[in-house]
Coordinates of C-alpha atoms in Angstrom, one line a residue:
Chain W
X27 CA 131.8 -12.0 100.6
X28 CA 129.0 -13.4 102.9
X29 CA 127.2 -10.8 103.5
X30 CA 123.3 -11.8 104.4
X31 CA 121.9 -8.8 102.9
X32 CA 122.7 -10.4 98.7
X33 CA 123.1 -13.9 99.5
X34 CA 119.5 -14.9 98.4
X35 CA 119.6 -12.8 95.0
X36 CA 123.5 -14.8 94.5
X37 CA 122.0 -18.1 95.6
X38 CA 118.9 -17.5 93.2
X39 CA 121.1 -16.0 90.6
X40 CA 123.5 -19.0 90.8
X41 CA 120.6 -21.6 90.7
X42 CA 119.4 -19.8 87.7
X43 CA 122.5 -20.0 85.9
X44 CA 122.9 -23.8 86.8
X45 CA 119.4 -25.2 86.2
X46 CA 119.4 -23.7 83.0
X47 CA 123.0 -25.1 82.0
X48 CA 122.2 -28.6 83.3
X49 CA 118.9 -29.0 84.3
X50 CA 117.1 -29.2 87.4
X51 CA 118.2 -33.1 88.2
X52 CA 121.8 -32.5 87.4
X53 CA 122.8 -29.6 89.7
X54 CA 123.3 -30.5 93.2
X55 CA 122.8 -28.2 95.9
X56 CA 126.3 -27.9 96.6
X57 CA 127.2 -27.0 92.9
X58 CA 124.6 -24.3 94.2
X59 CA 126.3 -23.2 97.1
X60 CA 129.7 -23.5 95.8
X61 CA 128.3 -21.2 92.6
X62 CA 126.8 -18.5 94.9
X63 CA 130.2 -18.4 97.1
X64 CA 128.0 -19.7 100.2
X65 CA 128.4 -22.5 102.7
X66 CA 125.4 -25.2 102.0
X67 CA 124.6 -24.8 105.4
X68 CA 123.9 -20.9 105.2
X69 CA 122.0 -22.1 101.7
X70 CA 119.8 -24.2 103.3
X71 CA 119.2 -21.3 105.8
X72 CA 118.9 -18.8 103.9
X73 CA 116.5 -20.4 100.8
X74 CA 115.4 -24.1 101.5
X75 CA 116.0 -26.8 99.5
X76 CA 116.9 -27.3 95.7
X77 CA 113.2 -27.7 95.4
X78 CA 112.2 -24.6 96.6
X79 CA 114.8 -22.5 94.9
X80 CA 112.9 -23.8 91.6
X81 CA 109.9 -23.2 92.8
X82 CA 110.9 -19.7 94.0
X83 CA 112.3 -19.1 89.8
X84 CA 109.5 -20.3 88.1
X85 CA 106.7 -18.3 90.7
X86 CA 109.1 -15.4 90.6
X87 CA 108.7 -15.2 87.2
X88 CA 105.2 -15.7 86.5
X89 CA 104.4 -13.0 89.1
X90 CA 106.7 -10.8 86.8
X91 CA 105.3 -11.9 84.0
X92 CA 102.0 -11.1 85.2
X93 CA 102.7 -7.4 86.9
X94 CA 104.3 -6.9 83.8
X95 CA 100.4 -7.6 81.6
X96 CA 98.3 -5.8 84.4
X97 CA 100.8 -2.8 84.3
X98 CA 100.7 -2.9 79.9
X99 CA 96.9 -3.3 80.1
X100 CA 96.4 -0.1 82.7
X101 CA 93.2 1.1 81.8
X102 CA 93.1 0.3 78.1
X103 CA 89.7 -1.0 77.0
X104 CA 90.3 -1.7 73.2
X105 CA 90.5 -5.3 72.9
X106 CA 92.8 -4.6 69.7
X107 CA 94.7 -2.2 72.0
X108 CA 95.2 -5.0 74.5
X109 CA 96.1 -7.6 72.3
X110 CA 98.6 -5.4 71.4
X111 CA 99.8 -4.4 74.6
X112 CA 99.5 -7.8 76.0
X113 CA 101.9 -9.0 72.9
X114 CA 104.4 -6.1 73.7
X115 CA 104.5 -7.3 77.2
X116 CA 105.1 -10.8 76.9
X117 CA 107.8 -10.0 74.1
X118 CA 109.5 -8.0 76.3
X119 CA 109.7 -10.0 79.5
X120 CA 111.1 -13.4 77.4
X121 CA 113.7 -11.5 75.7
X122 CA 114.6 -9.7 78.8
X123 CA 113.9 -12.8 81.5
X124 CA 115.6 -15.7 78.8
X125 CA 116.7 -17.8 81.1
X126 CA 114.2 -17.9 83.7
X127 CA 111.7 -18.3 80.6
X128 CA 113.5 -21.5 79.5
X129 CA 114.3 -23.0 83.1
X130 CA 109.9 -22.4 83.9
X131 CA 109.4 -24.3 80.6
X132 CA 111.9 -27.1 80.8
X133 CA 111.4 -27.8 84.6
X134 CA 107.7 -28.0 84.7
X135 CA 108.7 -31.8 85.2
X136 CA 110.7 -31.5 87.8
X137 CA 108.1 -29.6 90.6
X138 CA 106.4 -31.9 93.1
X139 CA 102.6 -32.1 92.9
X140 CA 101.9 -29.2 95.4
X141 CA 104.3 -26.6 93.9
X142 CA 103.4 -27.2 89.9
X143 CA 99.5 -27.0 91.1
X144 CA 100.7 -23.3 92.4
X145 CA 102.3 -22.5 89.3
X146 CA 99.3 -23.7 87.1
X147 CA 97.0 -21.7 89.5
X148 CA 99.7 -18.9 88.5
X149 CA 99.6 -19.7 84.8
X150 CA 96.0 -19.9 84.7
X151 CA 95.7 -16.6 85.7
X152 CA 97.9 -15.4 83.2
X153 CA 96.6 -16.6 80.6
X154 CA 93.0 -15.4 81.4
X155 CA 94.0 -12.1 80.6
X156 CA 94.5 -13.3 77.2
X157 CA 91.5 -15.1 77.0
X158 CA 89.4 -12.3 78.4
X159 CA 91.0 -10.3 75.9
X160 CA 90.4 -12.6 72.8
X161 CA 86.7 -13.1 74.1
X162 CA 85.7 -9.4 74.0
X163 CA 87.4 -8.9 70.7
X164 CA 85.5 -11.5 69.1
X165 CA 82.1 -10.7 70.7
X166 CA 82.7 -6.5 69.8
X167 CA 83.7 -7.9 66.3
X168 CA 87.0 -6.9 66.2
X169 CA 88.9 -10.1 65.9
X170 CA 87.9 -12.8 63.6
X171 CA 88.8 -16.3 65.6
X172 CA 87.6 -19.5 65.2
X173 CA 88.9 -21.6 67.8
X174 CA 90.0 -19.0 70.6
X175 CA 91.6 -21.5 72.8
X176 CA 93.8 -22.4 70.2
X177 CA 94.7 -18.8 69.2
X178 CA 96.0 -18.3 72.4
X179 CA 98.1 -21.5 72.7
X180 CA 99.5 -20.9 69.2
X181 CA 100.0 -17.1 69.5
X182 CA 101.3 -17.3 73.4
X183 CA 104.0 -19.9 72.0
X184 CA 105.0 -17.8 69.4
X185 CA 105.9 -15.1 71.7
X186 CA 107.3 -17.2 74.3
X187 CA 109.9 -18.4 71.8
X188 CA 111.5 -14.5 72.0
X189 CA 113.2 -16.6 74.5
X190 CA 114.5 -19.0 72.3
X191 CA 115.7 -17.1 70.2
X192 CA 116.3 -13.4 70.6
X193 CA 120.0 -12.1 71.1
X194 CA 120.5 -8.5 72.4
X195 CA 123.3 -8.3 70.1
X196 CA 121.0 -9.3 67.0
X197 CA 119.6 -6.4 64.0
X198 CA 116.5 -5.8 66.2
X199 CA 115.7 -4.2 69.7
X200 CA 113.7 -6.1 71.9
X201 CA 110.6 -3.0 71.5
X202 CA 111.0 -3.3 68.0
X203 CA 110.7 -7.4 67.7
X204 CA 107.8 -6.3 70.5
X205 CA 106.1 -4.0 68.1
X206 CA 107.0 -6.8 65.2
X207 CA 104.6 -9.3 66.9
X208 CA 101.8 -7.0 67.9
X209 CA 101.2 -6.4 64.2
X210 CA 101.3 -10.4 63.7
X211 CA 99.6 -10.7 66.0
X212 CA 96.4 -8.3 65.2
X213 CA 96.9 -9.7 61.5
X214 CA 96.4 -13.4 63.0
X215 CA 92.9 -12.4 64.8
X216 CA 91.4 -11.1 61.4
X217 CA 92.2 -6.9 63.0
X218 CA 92.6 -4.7 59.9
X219 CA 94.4 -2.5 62.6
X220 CA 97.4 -4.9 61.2
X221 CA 97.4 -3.7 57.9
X222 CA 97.0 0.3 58.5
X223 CA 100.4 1.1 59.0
X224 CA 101.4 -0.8 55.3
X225 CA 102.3 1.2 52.1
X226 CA 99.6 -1.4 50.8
X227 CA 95.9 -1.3 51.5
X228 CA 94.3 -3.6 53.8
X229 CA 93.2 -6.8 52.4
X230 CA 90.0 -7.3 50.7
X231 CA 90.3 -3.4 49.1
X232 CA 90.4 -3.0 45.6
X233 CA 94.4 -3.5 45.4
Chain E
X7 CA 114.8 -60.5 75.5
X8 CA 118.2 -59.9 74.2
X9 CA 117.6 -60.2 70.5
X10 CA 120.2 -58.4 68.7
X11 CA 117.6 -57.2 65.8
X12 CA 115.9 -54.6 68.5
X13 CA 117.8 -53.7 70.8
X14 CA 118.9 -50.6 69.3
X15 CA 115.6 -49.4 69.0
X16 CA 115.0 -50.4 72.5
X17 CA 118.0 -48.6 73.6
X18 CA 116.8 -45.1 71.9
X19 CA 113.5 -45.7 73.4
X20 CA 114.5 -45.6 76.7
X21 CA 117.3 -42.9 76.4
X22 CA 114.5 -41.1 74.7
X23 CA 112.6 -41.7 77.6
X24 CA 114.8 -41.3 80.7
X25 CA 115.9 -37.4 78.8
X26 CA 112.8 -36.4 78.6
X27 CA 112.1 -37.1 82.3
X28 CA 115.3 -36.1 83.8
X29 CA 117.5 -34.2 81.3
X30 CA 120.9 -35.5 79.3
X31 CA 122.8 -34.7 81.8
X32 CA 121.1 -36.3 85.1
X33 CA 121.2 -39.8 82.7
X34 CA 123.5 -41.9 83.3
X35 CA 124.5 -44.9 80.4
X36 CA 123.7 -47.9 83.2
X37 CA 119.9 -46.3 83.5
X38 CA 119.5 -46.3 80.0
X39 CA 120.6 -49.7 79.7
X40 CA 118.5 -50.8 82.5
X41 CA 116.0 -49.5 80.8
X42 CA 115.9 -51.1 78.0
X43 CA 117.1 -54.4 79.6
X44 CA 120.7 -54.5 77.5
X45 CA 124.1 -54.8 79.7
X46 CA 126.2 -51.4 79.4
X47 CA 128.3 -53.3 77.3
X48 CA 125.8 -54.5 74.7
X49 CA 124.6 -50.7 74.5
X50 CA 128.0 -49.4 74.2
X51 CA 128.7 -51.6 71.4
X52 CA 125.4 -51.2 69.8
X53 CA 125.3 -47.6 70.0
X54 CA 128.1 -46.1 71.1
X55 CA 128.1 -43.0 74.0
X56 CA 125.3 -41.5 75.2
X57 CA 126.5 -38.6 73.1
X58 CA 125.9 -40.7 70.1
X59 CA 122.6 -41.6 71.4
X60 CA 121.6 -37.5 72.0
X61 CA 122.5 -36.9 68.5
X62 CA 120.7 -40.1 67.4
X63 CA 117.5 -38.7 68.6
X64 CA 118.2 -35.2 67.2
X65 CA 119.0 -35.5 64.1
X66 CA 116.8 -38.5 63.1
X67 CA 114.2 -36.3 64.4
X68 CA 115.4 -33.6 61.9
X69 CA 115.3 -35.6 59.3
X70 CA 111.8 -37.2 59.7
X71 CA 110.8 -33.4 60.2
X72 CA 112.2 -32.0 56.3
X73 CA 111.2 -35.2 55.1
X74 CA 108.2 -35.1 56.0
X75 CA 108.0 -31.4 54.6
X76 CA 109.4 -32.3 51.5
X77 CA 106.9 -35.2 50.7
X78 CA 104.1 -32.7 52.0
X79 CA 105.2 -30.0 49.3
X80 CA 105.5 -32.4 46.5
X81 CA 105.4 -30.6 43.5
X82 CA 103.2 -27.6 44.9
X83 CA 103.9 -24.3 43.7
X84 CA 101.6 -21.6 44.8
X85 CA 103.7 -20.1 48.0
X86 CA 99.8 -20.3 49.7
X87 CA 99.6 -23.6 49.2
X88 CA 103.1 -24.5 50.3
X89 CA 102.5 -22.4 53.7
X90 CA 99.5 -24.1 54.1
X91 CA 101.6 -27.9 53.7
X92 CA 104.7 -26.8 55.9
X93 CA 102.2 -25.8 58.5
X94 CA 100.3 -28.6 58.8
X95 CA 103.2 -31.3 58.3
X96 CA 105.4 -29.3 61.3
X97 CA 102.1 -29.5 63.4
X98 CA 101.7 -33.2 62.7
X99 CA 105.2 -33.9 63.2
X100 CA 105.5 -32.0 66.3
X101 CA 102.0 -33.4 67.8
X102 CA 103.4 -36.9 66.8
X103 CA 107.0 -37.3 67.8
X104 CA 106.1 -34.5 71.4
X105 CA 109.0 -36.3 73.0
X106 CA 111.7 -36.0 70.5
X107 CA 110.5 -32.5 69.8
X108 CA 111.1 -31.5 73.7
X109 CA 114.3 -33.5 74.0
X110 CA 115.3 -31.7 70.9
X111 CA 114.6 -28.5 72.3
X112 CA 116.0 -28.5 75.6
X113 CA 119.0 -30.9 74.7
X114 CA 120.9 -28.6 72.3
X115 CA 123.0 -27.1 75.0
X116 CA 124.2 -30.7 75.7
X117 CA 125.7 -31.3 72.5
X118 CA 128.7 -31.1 72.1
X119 CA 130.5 -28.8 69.2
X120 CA 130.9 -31.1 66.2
X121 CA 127.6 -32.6 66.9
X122 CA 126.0 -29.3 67.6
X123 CA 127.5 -28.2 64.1
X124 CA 125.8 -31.1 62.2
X125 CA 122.4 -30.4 63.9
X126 CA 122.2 -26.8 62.5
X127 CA 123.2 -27.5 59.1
X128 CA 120.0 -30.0 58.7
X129 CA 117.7 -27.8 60.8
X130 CA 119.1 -24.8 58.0
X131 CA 117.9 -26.8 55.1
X132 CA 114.4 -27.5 56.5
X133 CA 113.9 -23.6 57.3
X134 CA 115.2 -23.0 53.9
X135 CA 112.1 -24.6 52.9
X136 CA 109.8 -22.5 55.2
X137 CA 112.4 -19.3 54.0
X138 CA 112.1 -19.4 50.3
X139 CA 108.1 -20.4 50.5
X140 CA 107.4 -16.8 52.1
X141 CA 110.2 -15.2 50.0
X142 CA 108.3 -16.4 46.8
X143 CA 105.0 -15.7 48.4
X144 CA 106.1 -11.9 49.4
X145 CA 107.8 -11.5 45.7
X146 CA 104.6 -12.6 44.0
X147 CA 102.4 -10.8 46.4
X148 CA 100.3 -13.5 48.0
X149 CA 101.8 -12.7 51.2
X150 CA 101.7 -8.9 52.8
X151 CA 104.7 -9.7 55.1
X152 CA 107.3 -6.8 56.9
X153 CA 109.8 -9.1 58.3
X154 CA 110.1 -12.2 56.7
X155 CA 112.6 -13.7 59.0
X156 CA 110.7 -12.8 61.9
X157 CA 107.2 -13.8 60.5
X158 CA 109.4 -17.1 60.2
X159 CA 110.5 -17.3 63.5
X160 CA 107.3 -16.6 64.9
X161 CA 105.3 -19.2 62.8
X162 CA 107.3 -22.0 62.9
X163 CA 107.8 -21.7 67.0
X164 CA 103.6 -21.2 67.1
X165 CA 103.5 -24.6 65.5
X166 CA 106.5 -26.5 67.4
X167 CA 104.6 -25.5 70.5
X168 CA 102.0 -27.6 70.1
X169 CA 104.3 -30.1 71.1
X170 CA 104.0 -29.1 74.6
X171 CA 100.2 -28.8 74.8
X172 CA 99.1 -31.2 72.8
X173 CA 96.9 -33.9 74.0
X174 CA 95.5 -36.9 72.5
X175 CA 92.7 -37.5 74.2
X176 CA 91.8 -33.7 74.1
X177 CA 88.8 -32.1 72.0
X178 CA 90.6 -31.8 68.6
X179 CA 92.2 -34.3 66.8
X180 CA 96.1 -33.9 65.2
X181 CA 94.8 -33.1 61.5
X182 CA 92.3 -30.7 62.7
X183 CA 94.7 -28.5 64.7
X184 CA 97.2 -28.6 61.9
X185 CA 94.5 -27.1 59.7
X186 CA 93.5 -24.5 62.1
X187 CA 97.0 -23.5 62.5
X188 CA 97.3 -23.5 58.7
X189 CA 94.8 -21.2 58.3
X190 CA 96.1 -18.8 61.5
X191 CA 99.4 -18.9 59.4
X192 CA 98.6 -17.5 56.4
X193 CA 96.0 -14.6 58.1
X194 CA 99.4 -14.0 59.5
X195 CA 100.8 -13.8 56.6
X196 CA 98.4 -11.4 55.0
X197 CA 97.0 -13.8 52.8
X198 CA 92.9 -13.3 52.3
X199 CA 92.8 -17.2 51.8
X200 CA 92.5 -17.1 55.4
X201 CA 88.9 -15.8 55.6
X202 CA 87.9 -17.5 52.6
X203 CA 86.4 -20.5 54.8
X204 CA 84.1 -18.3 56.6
X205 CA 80.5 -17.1 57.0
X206 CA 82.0 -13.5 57.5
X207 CA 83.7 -11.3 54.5
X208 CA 87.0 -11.0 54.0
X209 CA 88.6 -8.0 56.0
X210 CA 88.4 -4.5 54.4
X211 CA 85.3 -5.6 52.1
X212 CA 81.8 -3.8 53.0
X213 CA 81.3 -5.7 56.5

């Protein structure tokens, strides 16, 4: 039962479960330990403190989150094409990665100065990949934005509440809901690509 | 200091307060109290557990939210028009009350059943608002919408996160972001009142 080899991935797992139950300031580290079936001692050990375990979630996850874009994006060029792919991707990962998604946004609070600058050096990566995307669209003419910072915010949030949300028992598949918002999402930046696939014409035709 | 006539305000402030910054959970009763400078007993008598005080917050939140909604809609009709108003009073609400909003949010899970029960029969009548404004908008074809429940899912958590990046001091003000998102809504939704506003054509004209 204590074998070294899977007692990170239970004491992560179990920290996981915990913080997102409780919250950050409510779980001890021994309702960690007891959790994950390991002495506190061999937690400390093996993972650090209570603080570091949620650091380890919330950069865990935005390193995920982030292989996850590159890896949609490949070599696509298209800023409609990586809107969409970027959209698909970030769907995906909060219906798949729920409750890390919720514990990284509730717990923001709870990191010490050092660890939530990492994070926002993380995040800020992140989210230039959207903003890089957003920027060429608008410049190729592709995209119709006024205020691209504030695309981004609303459009980002609106995926990130998959997370919210989304039940893998529910009417739709996650690629589905994933396809779903890409099509908002091109319809949001002005992209007649949104329209295409409709029995109706695109807006501003003769109807 | 002890005047009856505020303390219960007083007390919801700082339980307010003390859950946003810590969590339901990691709050005890004596810190709220001490926090708003009231014995344990004054606040227990005043307002009951700090159960009671969670579902204070929530569903007097809730409540401000539809009616806020409901005094923004007024006697409206046009489904574009009432988009627009539901948009911009859930931005203004959610920009206003940020605190509430992210207590709200995270805090469900610590309700308990009864309580939790209450909470989603108000929150279902305010999205019955948003719900039967893009049902009449798809039926009378302002609106060029797939999947209405997920257009509404999408939309209304774009606009409930600007609660967590909104900033007073930042470069727009609260009624200018509630119109930008107003207008991001209804180019989601399809609705060439979008791209009315600006120097470019409307999508799918000439260009």
């Amino acid at each position: 039962m204590d074998k070294p080899g899977d007692t990170p991935q239970r004491v992560r797992e179990a920290a996981l479960r915990l913080f997102a139950a409780r919250g950050f300031e409510a779980t001890g580290i021994r309702d960690v330990a007891r959790d994950a079936g390991v002495s506190t001692a061999a937690l400390y050990h093996y993972m650090g403190s209570k603080q570091d375990l949620l650091l380890e979630i919330i950069r865990g996850g935005l390193h995920e989150l982030t292989a996850g874009a590159v890896e949609a994006l490949g070599d696509v060029d298209e800023p409609v094409d990586r809107l969409d792919r970027l959209v698909r991707a970030h769907v995906t990962y909060h219906g798949r990665k729920q409750m890390v998604a919720l514990v990284s946004d509730n717990e923001l609070r709870s990191l010490d100065a050092p660890s939530l600058k990492s994070v926002i050096k993380i995040r800020d990566r992140y989210e230039a990949l959207w903003a890089e995307t957003i920027a060429a669209g608008v410049s190729e003419g592709d995209f119709r934005i006024d205020d691209q910072k504030l695309f981004r915010l609303g459009l980002m949030q609106m995926c990130t509440g998959v997370a919210y949300w989304y039940q893998a028992a529910g009417e739709l598949s996650l690629p589905a809901i994933a396809e779903k918002f890409a099509v908002l999402a091109l319809a949001m930046a002005g992209s007649p690509r949104a329209f295409d696939a409709d029995a109706t014409t695109p807006g501003g035709a003769s109807a």
